[in-house]
mmCIF file of C-alpha atoms in Angstrom:
data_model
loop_
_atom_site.group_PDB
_atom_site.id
_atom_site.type_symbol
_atom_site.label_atom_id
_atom_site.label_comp_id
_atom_site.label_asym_id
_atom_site.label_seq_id
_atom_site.Cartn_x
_atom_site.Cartn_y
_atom_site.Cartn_z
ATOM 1 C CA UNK A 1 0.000 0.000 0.000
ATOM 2 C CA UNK A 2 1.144 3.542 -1.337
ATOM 3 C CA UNK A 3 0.603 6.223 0.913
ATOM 4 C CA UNK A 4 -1.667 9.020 -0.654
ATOM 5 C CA UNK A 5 0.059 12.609 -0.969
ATOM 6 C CA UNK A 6 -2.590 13.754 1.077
ATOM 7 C CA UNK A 7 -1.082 11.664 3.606
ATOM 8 C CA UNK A 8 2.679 12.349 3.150
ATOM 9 C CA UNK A 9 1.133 16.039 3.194
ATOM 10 C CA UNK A 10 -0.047 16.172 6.344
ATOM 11 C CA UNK A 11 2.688 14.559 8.272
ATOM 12 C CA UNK A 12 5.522 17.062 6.268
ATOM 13 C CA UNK A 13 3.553 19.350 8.138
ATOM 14 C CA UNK A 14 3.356 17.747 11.484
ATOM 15 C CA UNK A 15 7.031 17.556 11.313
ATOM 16 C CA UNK A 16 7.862 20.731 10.812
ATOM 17 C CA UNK A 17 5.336 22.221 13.517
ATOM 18 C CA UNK A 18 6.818 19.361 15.914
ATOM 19 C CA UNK A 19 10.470 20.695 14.901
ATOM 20 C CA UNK A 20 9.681 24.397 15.294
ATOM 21 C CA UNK A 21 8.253 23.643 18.531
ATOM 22 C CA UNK A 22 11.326 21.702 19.417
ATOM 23 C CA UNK A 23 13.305 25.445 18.360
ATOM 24 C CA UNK A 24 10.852 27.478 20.683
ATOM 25 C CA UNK A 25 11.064 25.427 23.050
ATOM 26 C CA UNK A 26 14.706 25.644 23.403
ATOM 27 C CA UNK A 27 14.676 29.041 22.843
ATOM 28 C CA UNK A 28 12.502 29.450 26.255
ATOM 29 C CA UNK A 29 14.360 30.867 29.255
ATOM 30 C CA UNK A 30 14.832 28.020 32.034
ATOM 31 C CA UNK A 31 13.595 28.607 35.160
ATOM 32 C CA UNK A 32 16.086 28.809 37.846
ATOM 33 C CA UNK A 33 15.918 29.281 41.363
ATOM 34 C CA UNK A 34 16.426 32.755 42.502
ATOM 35 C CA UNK A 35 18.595 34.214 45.446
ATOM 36 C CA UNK A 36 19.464 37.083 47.062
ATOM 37 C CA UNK A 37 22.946 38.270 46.553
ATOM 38 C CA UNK A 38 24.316 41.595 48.352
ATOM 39 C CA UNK A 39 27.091 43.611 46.928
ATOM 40 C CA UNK A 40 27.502 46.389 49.595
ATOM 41 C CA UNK A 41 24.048 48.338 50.597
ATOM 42 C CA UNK A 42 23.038 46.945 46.589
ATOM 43 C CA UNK A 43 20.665 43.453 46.612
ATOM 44 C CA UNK A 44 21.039 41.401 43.840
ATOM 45 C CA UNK A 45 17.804 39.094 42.520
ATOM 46 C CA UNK A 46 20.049 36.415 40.936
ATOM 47 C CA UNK A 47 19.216 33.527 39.191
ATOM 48 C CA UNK A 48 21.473 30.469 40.315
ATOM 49 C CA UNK A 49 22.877 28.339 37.524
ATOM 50 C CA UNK A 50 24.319 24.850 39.055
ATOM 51 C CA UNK A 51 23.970 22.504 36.682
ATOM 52 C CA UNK A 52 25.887 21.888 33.217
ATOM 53 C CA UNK A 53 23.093 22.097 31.150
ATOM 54 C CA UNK A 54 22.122 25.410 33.290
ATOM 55 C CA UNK A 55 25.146 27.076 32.789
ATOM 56 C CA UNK A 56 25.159 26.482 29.318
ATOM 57 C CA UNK A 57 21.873 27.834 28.563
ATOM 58 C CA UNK A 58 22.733 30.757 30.960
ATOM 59 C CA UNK A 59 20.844 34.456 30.295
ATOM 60 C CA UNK A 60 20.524 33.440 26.140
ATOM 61 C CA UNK A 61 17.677 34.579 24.746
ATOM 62 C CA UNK A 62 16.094 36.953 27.506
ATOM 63 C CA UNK A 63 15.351 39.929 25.883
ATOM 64 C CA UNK A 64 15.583 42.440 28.910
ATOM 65 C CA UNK A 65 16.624 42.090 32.634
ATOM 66 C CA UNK A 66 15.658 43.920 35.601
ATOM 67 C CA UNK A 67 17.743 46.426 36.833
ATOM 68 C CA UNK A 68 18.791 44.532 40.292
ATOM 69 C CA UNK A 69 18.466 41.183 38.597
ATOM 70 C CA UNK A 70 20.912 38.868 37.381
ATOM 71 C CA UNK A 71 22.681 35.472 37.617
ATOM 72 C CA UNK A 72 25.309 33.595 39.072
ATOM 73 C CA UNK A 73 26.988 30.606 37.751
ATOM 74 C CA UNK A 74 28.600 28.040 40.397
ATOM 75 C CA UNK A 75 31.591 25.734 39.554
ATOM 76 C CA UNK A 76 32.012 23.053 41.665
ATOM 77 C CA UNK A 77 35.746 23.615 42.546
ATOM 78 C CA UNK A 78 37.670 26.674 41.396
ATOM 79 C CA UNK A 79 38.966 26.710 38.204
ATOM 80 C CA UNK A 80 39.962 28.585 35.201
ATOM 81 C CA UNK A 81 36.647 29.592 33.838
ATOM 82 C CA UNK A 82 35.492 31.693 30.830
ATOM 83 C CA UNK A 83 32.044 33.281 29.412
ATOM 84 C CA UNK A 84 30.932 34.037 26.344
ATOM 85 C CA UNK A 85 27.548 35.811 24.523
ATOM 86 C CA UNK A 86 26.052 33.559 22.174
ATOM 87 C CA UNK A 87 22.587 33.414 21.780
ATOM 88 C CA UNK A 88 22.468 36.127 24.881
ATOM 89 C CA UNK A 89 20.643 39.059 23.282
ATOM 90 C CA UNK A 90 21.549 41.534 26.119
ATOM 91 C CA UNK A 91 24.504 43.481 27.102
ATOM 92 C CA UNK A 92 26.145 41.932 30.116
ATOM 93 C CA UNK A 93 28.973 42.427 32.755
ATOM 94 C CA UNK A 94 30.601 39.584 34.620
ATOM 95 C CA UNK A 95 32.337 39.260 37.469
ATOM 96 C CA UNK A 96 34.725 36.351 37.996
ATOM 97 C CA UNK A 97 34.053 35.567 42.156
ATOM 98 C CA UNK A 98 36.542 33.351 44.514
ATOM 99 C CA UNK A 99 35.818 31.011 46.718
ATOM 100 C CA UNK A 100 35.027 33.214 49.431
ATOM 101 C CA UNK A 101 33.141 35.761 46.924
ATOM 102 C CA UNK A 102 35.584 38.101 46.040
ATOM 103 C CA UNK A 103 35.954 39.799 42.808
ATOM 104 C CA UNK A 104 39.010 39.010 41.266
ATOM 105 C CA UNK A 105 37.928 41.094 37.745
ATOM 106 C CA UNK A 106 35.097 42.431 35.909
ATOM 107 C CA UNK A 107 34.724 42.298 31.754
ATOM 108 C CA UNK A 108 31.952 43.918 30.007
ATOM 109 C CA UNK A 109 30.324 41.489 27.093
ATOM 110 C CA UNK A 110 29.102 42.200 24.088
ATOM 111 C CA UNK A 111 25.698 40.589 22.092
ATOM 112 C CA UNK A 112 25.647 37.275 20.615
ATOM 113 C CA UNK A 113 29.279 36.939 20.506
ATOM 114 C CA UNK A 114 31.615 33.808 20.584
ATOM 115 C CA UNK A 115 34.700 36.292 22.395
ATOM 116 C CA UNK A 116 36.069 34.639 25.729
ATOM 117 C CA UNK A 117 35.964 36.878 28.642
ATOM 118 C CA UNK A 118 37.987 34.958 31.216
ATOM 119 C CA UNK A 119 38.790 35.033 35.095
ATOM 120 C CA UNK A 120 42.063 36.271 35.878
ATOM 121 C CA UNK A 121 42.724 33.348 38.197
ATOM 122 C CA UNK A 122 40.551 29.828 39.419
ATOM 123 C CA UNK A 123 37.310 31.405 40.437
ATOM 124 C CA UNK A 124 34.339 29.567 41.645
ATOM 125 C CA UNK A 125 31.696 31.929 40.965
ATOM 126 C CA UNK A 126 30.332 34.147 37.834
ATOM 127 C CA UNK A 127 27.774 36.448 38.126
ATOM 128 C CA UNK A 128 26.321 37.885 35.348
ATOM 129 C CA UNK A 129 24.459 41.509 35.388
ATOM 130 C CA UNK A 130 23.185 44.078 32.630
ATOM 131 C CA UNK A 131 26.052 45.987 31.186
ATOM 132 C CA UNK A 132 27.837 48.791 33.566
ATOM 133 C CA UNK A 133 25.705 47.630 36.952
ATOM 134 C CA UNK A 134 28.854 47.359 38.400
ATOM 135 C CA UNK A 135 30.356 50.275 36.885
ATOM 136 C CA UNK A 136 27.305 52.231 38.203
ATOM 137 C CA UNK A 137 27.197 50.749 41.695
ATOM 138 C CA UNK A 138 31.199 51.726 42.111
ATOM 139 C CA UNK A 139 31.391 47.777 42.758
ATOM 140 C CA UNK A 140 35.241 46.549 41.859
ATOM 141 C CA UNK A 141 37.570 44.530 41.822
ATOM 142 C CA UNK A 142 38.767 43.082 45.446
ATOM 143 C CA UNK A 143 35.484 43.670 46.608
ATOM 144 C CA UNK A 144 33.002 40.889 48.737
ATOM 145 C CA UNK A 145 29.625 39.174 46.984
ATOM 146 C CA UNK A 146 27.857 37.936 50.078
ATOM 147 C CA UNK A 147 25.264 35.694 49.951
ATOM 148 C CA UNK A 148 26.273 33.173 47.290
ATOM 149 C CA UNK A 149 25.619 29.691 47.459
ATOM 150 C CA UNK A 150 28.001 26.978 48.964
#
């Protein structure tokens, strides 16, 4: 038995619906637990990224950010770590934390980029924030995040 075109029709369709759903889908912002961070008299709403597959999908996609908000990434030992902006629609800043949540530097990142922005030294936080937050908030280098996750 031949299948009709009708037939081979409709599931060409079905398949690409399924596969643009698949897209979206991925294209959805996780949801991730959410913290409260202090840097100095300035809370932080940040969004905690554990996990591999959290970290990887990170702040891509999100079209806007709140103007407190952000997120922090957590490696389980310290290490040499490195961010970069693809897929992530916004302008972010990064800090590269320590073990004991101290900045050790701060890069600014442009737009759906592949450029490395990396920590100075083994860090075992990142915490992400919209570009110049910490710029604005006279937050640098050498200073404490309190609050982070252990």
């Amino acid at each position: 038995m031949r299948p009709s075109r009708h037939f081979i029709a409709l599931f060409l369709a079905a398949s690409a619906m399924m596969l643009g759903a698949g897209q979206a889908a991925a294209q959805q912002p996780t949801n991730f637990p959410v913290i409260s961070l202090n840097a100095g008299i300035h809370v932080i709403r940040a969004e905690v990224a554990a996990r591999d597959a959290e970290r990887q999908q990170g702040l891509m996609y999100r079209e806007k950010m709140g103007p407190n908000e952000g997120m922090v990434f957590l490696f389980g030992e310290p290490a040499g770590v490195c961010m970069w902006m693809k897929n992530t629609l916004i302008p972010l800043s990064v800090a590269f934390l320590d073990e004991a949540g101290k900045i050790v530097n701060i890069e600014d990142m442009k737009p759906q980029t592949t450029d490395s922005h990396c920590a100075k030294k083994p860090v075992r936080y990142a915490l992400e924030m919209n570009q110049g937050w910490f710029r604005q908030k006279n937050i640098k280098p050498g200073m404490v995040i309190d609050g982070l996750p252990r």
